[in-house]
């Protein structure tokens, strides 16, 4: 497994584009560095390869590489960030993908519907759970013909605190996932239930971003403070690693948001 990450050198809360963010919550920069480093080392210790994109001053959310694109059938689907506060990250991510030899499925123009990469689109086997409602437009999936290489399940998000699908849903393998059901509309809950076995996460752990987990085979890396879902996963033979993510929760992100699968 190959993962892309970005060091939090310029990370901070400089604007408010989701309900978790408040510019009055200042980030403890050293603590953020330590938390990021611990996550990075945990990912390496689980046997994944990690590539690093150089952080750029002025783009504090660039650390959340999950939104840099979607690795889909060996090529990258580029994102169209909804907020101008993040749109300037695109040329840097695109340049990184290019020099690393990746090809792209799409081009982004000002007309492209919004799409926030692997933050909103998660594969379980060959089924793509396609989140929309806050950052991604449903229209993006409808127009992207190449997505028919996978089975696409449209998932409508309904709670602004869970604004990307990776904040409230995480496939563990092609048959099992964890989720916070109330983050989705009733119709979507039904659609997802028909597709995959789902372990519910309690509200208090959902708010700790329990669903924002990095899955590396049998290893599940999730934020600390989520004992209930951790023991559910352990009961199923999975190995759980908890990482303190408190500095990143201030921006509405955690383990999974800080990573992008690229191989
Ligand atoms: N502050 C960032 C934003 O609002 C957090 C992104 C979290 N990323 C994710 N994949 N959920 O865009």
Coordinates of C-alpha atoms and ligand atoms in Angstrom, one line a residue:
X1 CA 0.0 0.0 0.0
X2 CA 1.3 3.5 -0.9
X3 CA 0.1 6.6 0.9
X4 CA 0.7 10.3 0.3
X5 CA 1.1 12.7 3.3
X6 CA 2.1 16.3 3.8
X7 CA 4.0 17.6 6.9
X8 CA 2.1 20.1 8.9
X9 CA 4.8 22.8 8.7
X10 CA 2.2 25.5 7.7
X11 CA -0.8 23.9 9.3
X12 CA -3.1 26.2 11.4
X13 CA -6.7 27.4 11.7
X14 CA -6.7 30.5 9.5
X15 CA -10.3 30.5 8.3
X16 CA -13.6 28.7 9.0
X17 CA -14.9 26.4 6.3
X18 CA -16.6 23.7 8.4
X19 CA -18.4 23.8 11.7
X20 CA -15.4 22.4 13.7
X21 CA -13.1 25.2 12.7
X22 CA -12.8 28.3 14.8
X23 CA -10.0 30.8 14.3
X24 CA -10.1 31.4 18.0
X25 CA -8.9 27.8 18.6
X26 CA -5.2 28.2 18.1
X27 CA -3.2 25.2 17.1
X28 CA -0.3 24.1 19.3
X29 CA 2.2 23.8 16.5
X30 CA 4.7 21.5 18.3
X31 CA 1.8 19.2 19.4
X32 CA 0.5 19.1 15.8
X33 CA 4.0 18.1 14.6
X34 CA 4.3 15.4 17.2
X35 CA 0.8 14.0 16.5
X36 CA 1.5 14.0 12.7
X37 CA 4.9 12.3 13.2
X38 CA 3.3 9.6 15.5
X39 CA 0.7 8.9 12.8
X40 CA 3.4 8.8 10.1
X41 CA 5.5 6.3 12.1
X42 CA 2.4 4.2 12.9
X43 CA 1.6 4.0 9.2
X44 CA 5.2 3.0 8.4
X45 CA 5.2 0.4 11.1
X46 CA 2.1 -1.2 9.6
X47 CA 4.1 -1.8 6.4
X48 CA 2.8 0.9 4.1
X49 CA 5.1 3.1 2.0
X50 CA 4.6 6.8 2.5
X51 CA 5.5 9.5 -0.1
X52 CA 5.6 13.2 1.0
X53 CA 4.4 16.2 -0.9
X54 CA 6.2 19.5 0.1
X55 CA 4.0 21.7 2.2
X56 CA 3.4 25.3 0.9
X57 CA 3.2 28.4 3.1
X58 CA -0.3 30.0 2.8
X59 CA -2.2 26.6 2.3
X60 CA -2.7 25.5 5.9
X61 CA -5.1 22.6 5.0
X62 CA -2.7 21.1 2.5
X63 CA -1.9 18.6 5.3
X64 CA -5.2 17.0 4.5
X65 CA -4.0 15.1 1.5
X66 CA -7.2 12.9 1.4
X67 CA -8.8 15.8 -0.6
X68 CA -5.9 16.0 -3.1
X69 CA -7.6 13.5 -5.4
X70 CA -8.9 9.9 -5.6
X71 CA -6.7 7.0 -6.7
X72 CA -9.1 5.1 -9.0
X73 CA -8.1 2.2 -11.2
X74 CA -4.4 3.3 -11.3
X75 CA -5.1 6.9 -12.2
X76 CA -5.9 10.0 -10.3
X77 CA -9.3 11.8 -10.3
X78 CA -8.4 15.4 -9.6
X79 CA -10.5 17.4 -7.1
X80 CA -12.4 20.7 -7.5
X81 CA -12.3 22.2 -4.0
X82 CA -15.4 24.0 -3.1
X83 CA -13.8 26.8 -1.0
X84 CA -11.4 29.3 -2.4
X85 CA -9.4 28.8 0.8
X86 CA -8.4 25.4 -0.5
X87 CA -8.5 25.9 -4.3
X88 CA -4.9 27.0 -4.5
X89 CA -3.7 23.6 -3.2
X90 CA -4.6 22.0 -6.6
X91 CA -1.6 23.1 -8.7
X92 CA 0.8 21.8 -6.0
X93 CA -0.9 18.4 -5.7
X94 CA -1.2 18.2 -9.5
X95 CA 2.5 18.9 -10.0
X96 CA 3.4 16.3 -7.4
X97 CA 1.2 13.6 -9.1
X98 CA 2.7 14.5 -12.5
X99 CA 6.3 14.2 -11.4
X100 CA 5.5 10.9 -9.6
X101 CA 4.2 9.6 -13.0
X102 CA 0.5 9.5 -12.4
X103 CA -2.0 10.1 -15.2
X104 CA -5.3 11.8 -14.6
X105 CA -8.9 10.8 -15.4
X106 CA -10.2 14.4 -15.6
X107 CA -9.4 18.1 -16.0
X108 CA -10.7 20.8 -13.7
X109 CA -12.3 24.0 -15.0
X110 CA -14.4 26.5 -13.2
X111 CA -17.4 24.7 -14.6
X112 CA -16.5 21.3 -13.1
X113 CA -18.9 20.4 -10.3
X114 CA -17.2 20.3 -6.9
X115 CA -15.5 17.1 -5.8
X116 CA -13.2 16.8 -2.8
X117 CA -11.3 13.6 -3.6
X118 CA -10.9 10.6 -1.3
X119 CA -12.5 12.7 1.4
X120 CA -15.8 12.1 -0.3
X121 CA -15.3 8.9 -2.3
X122 CA -14.3 5.6 -0.6
X123 CA -13.8 2.2 -2.3
X124 CA -14.8 -1.0 -0.6
X125 CA -13.6 -3.6 -3.0
X126 CA -14.9 -2.4 -6.4
X127 CA -17.8 -0.5 -4.9
X128 CA -17.4 3.3 -4.7
X129 CA -19.3 5.0 -1.9
X130 CA -19.7 8.4 -3.3
X131 CA -20.5 11.1 -0.8
X132 CA -22.1 14.4 -1.7
X133 CA -24.2 17.2 -0.1
X134 CA -21.7 19.6 1.4
X135 CA -18.3 19.7 -0.4
X136 CA -19.0 17.5 -3.4
X137 CA -21.9 18.0 -5.9
X138 CA -23.9 14.9 -6.8
X139 CA -23.5 16.1 -10.4
X140 CA -19.8 15.4 -10.3
X141 CA -20.4 11.6 -10.1
X142 CA -23.2 11.8 -12.7
X143 CA -20.9 13.5 -15.3
X144 CA -17.8 11.4 -14.6
X145 CA -18.4 8.5 -17.0
X146 CA -15.1 6.7 -16.1
X147 CA -16.5 6.0 -12.6
X148 CA -18.6 3.3 -14.2
X149 CA -15.5 1.1 -13.9
X150 CA -16.7 0.6 -10.3
X151 CA -20.2 0.2 -8.9
X152 CA -21.1 3.7 -7.6
X153 CA -23.3 4.0 -4.5
X154 CA -24.5 7.6 -4.1
X155 CA -24.5 8.7 -0.4
X156 CA -26.1 11.9 0.6
X157 CA -24.7 13.5 3.7
X158 CA -27.1 15.4 6.0
X159 CA -25.2 16.7 9.0
X160 CA -22.8 19.7 8.4
X161 CA -20.5 18.3 11.2
X162 CA -19.9 15.3 9.0
X163 CA -19.3 17.2 5.8
X164 CA -17.1 14.6 4.0
X165 CA -18.0 10.9 3.8
X166 CA -14.7 9.9 5.4
X167 CA -15.8 11.7 8.6
X168 CA -18.7 9.2 9.1
X169 CA -18.0 6.1 7.1
X170 CA -15.0 3.8 6.7
X171 CA -14.8 0.5 4.8
X172 CA -12.7 -2.0 6.6
X173 CA -12.8 -4.5 3.7
X174 CA -15.2 -5.3 0.8
X175 CA -17.8 -6.7 3.2
X176 CA -17.5 -4.6 6.4
X177 CA -17.5 -0.9 7.3
X178 CA -18.0 1.3 10.3
X179 CA -20.3 4.3 10.1
X180 CA -22.2 7.0 12.0
X181 CA -25.7 6.5 10.4
X182 CA -27.2 9.8 11.5
X183 CA -24.8 11.6 9.2
X184 CA -26.7 10.3 6.2
X185 CA -30.3 10.8 4.9
X186 CA -32.8 8.0 5.5
X187 CA -32.7 6.9 1.9
X188 CA -28.9 6.8 1.8
X189 CA -28.9 4.8 5.1
X190 CA -31.1 2.2 3.4
X191 CA -28.9 2.1 0.3
X192 CA -25.7 1.6 2.3
X193 CA -27.3 -1.0 4.5
X194 CA -28.2 -3.0 1.4
X195 CA -24.6 -2.9 0.2
X196 CA -22.3 -3.7 3.1
X197 CA -22.3 -4.9 6.7
X198 CA -22.1 -1.8 8.9
X199 CA -21.0 -1.4 12.5
X200 CA -22.5 1.7 14.0
X201 CA -20.3 4.2 15.9
X202 CA -21.8 6.0 18.9
X203 CA -22.2 9.8 18.7
X204 CA -19.5 10.6 21.3
X205 CA -16.9 8.5 19.3
X206 CA -18.2 9.8 15.9
X207 CA -17.4 13.3 17.2
X208 CA -13.9 12.1 18.0
X209 CA -13.7 11.1 14.3
X210 CA -13.7 7.4 15.0
X211 CA -14.7 6.8 11.4
X212 CA -11.7 8.7 10.1
X213 CA -9.5 5.6 10.2
X214 CA -6.6 4.5 8.1
X215 CA -7.1 0.8 7.1
X216 CA -3.9 -1.1 6.2
X217 CA -4.9 -4.8 5.9
X218 CA -5.8 -6.0 9.4
X219 CA -4.4 -2.8 11.0
X220 CA -6.8 0.0 11.7
X221 CA -5.4 3.4 12.8
X222 CA -7.9 5.6 14.4
X223 CA -8.1 8.7 16.7
X224 CA -7.6 8.1 20.5
X225 CA -10.6 8.3 22.7
X226 CA -12.7 5.7 20.8
X227 CA -12.7 2.6 23.0
X228 CA -16.1 1.2 22.0
X229 CA -15.5 1.0 18.3
X230 CA -11.9 -0.2 19.0
X231 CA -13.2 -3.1 21.0
X232 CA -15.8 -4.0 18.3
X233 CA -13.0 -4.1 15.7
X234 CA -10.7 -6.1 18.0
X235 CA -13.5 -8.6 18.5
X236 CA -13.4 -9.2 14.7
X237 CA -9.7 -9.9 14.8
X238 CA -8.5 -6.5 13.7
X239 CA -5.5 -4.8 15.2
X240 CA -6.3 -1.2 16.4
X241 CA -3.7 1.6 16.8
X242 CA -4.9 4.8 18.4
X243 CA -3.3 8.1 17.6
X244 CA -3.8 11.4 19.4
X245 CA -5.3 13.7 16.8
X246 CA -6.6 16.6 18.9
X247 CA -4.7 19.3 17.1
X248 CA -6.2 18.2 13.7
X249 CA -9.7 17.7 15.1
X250 CA -9.7 21.5 15.5
X251 CA -9.7 21.7 11.7
X252 CA -12.3 19.0 11.3
X253 CA -9.9 16.3 10.3
X254 CA -8.0 13.2 11.8
X255 CA -6.0 10.1 10.7
X256 CA -7.6 9.3 7.4
X257 CA -7.9 13.0 6.2
X258 CA -4.1 13.2 6.7
X259 CA -3.5 10.4 4.2
X260 CA -4.3 9.6 0.5
X261 CA -4.0 6.1 -0.9
X262 CA -2.0 6.3 -4.1
X263 CA -1.2 2.6 -4.8
Ligands
LIG1 N1 -10.1 21.9 7.3 C1 -10.2 21.0 6.2 C2 -11.4 21.4 5.3 O1 -12.4 21.8 5.9 C3 -10.4 19.6 6.8 C4 -10.4 18.6 5.7 C5 -10.6 17.2 6.2 N2 -10.5 16.3 5.2 C6 -11.2 15.1 5.0 N3 -10.9 14.3 4.1 N4 -12.3 14.9 5.7 O2 -11.4 21.2 4.1

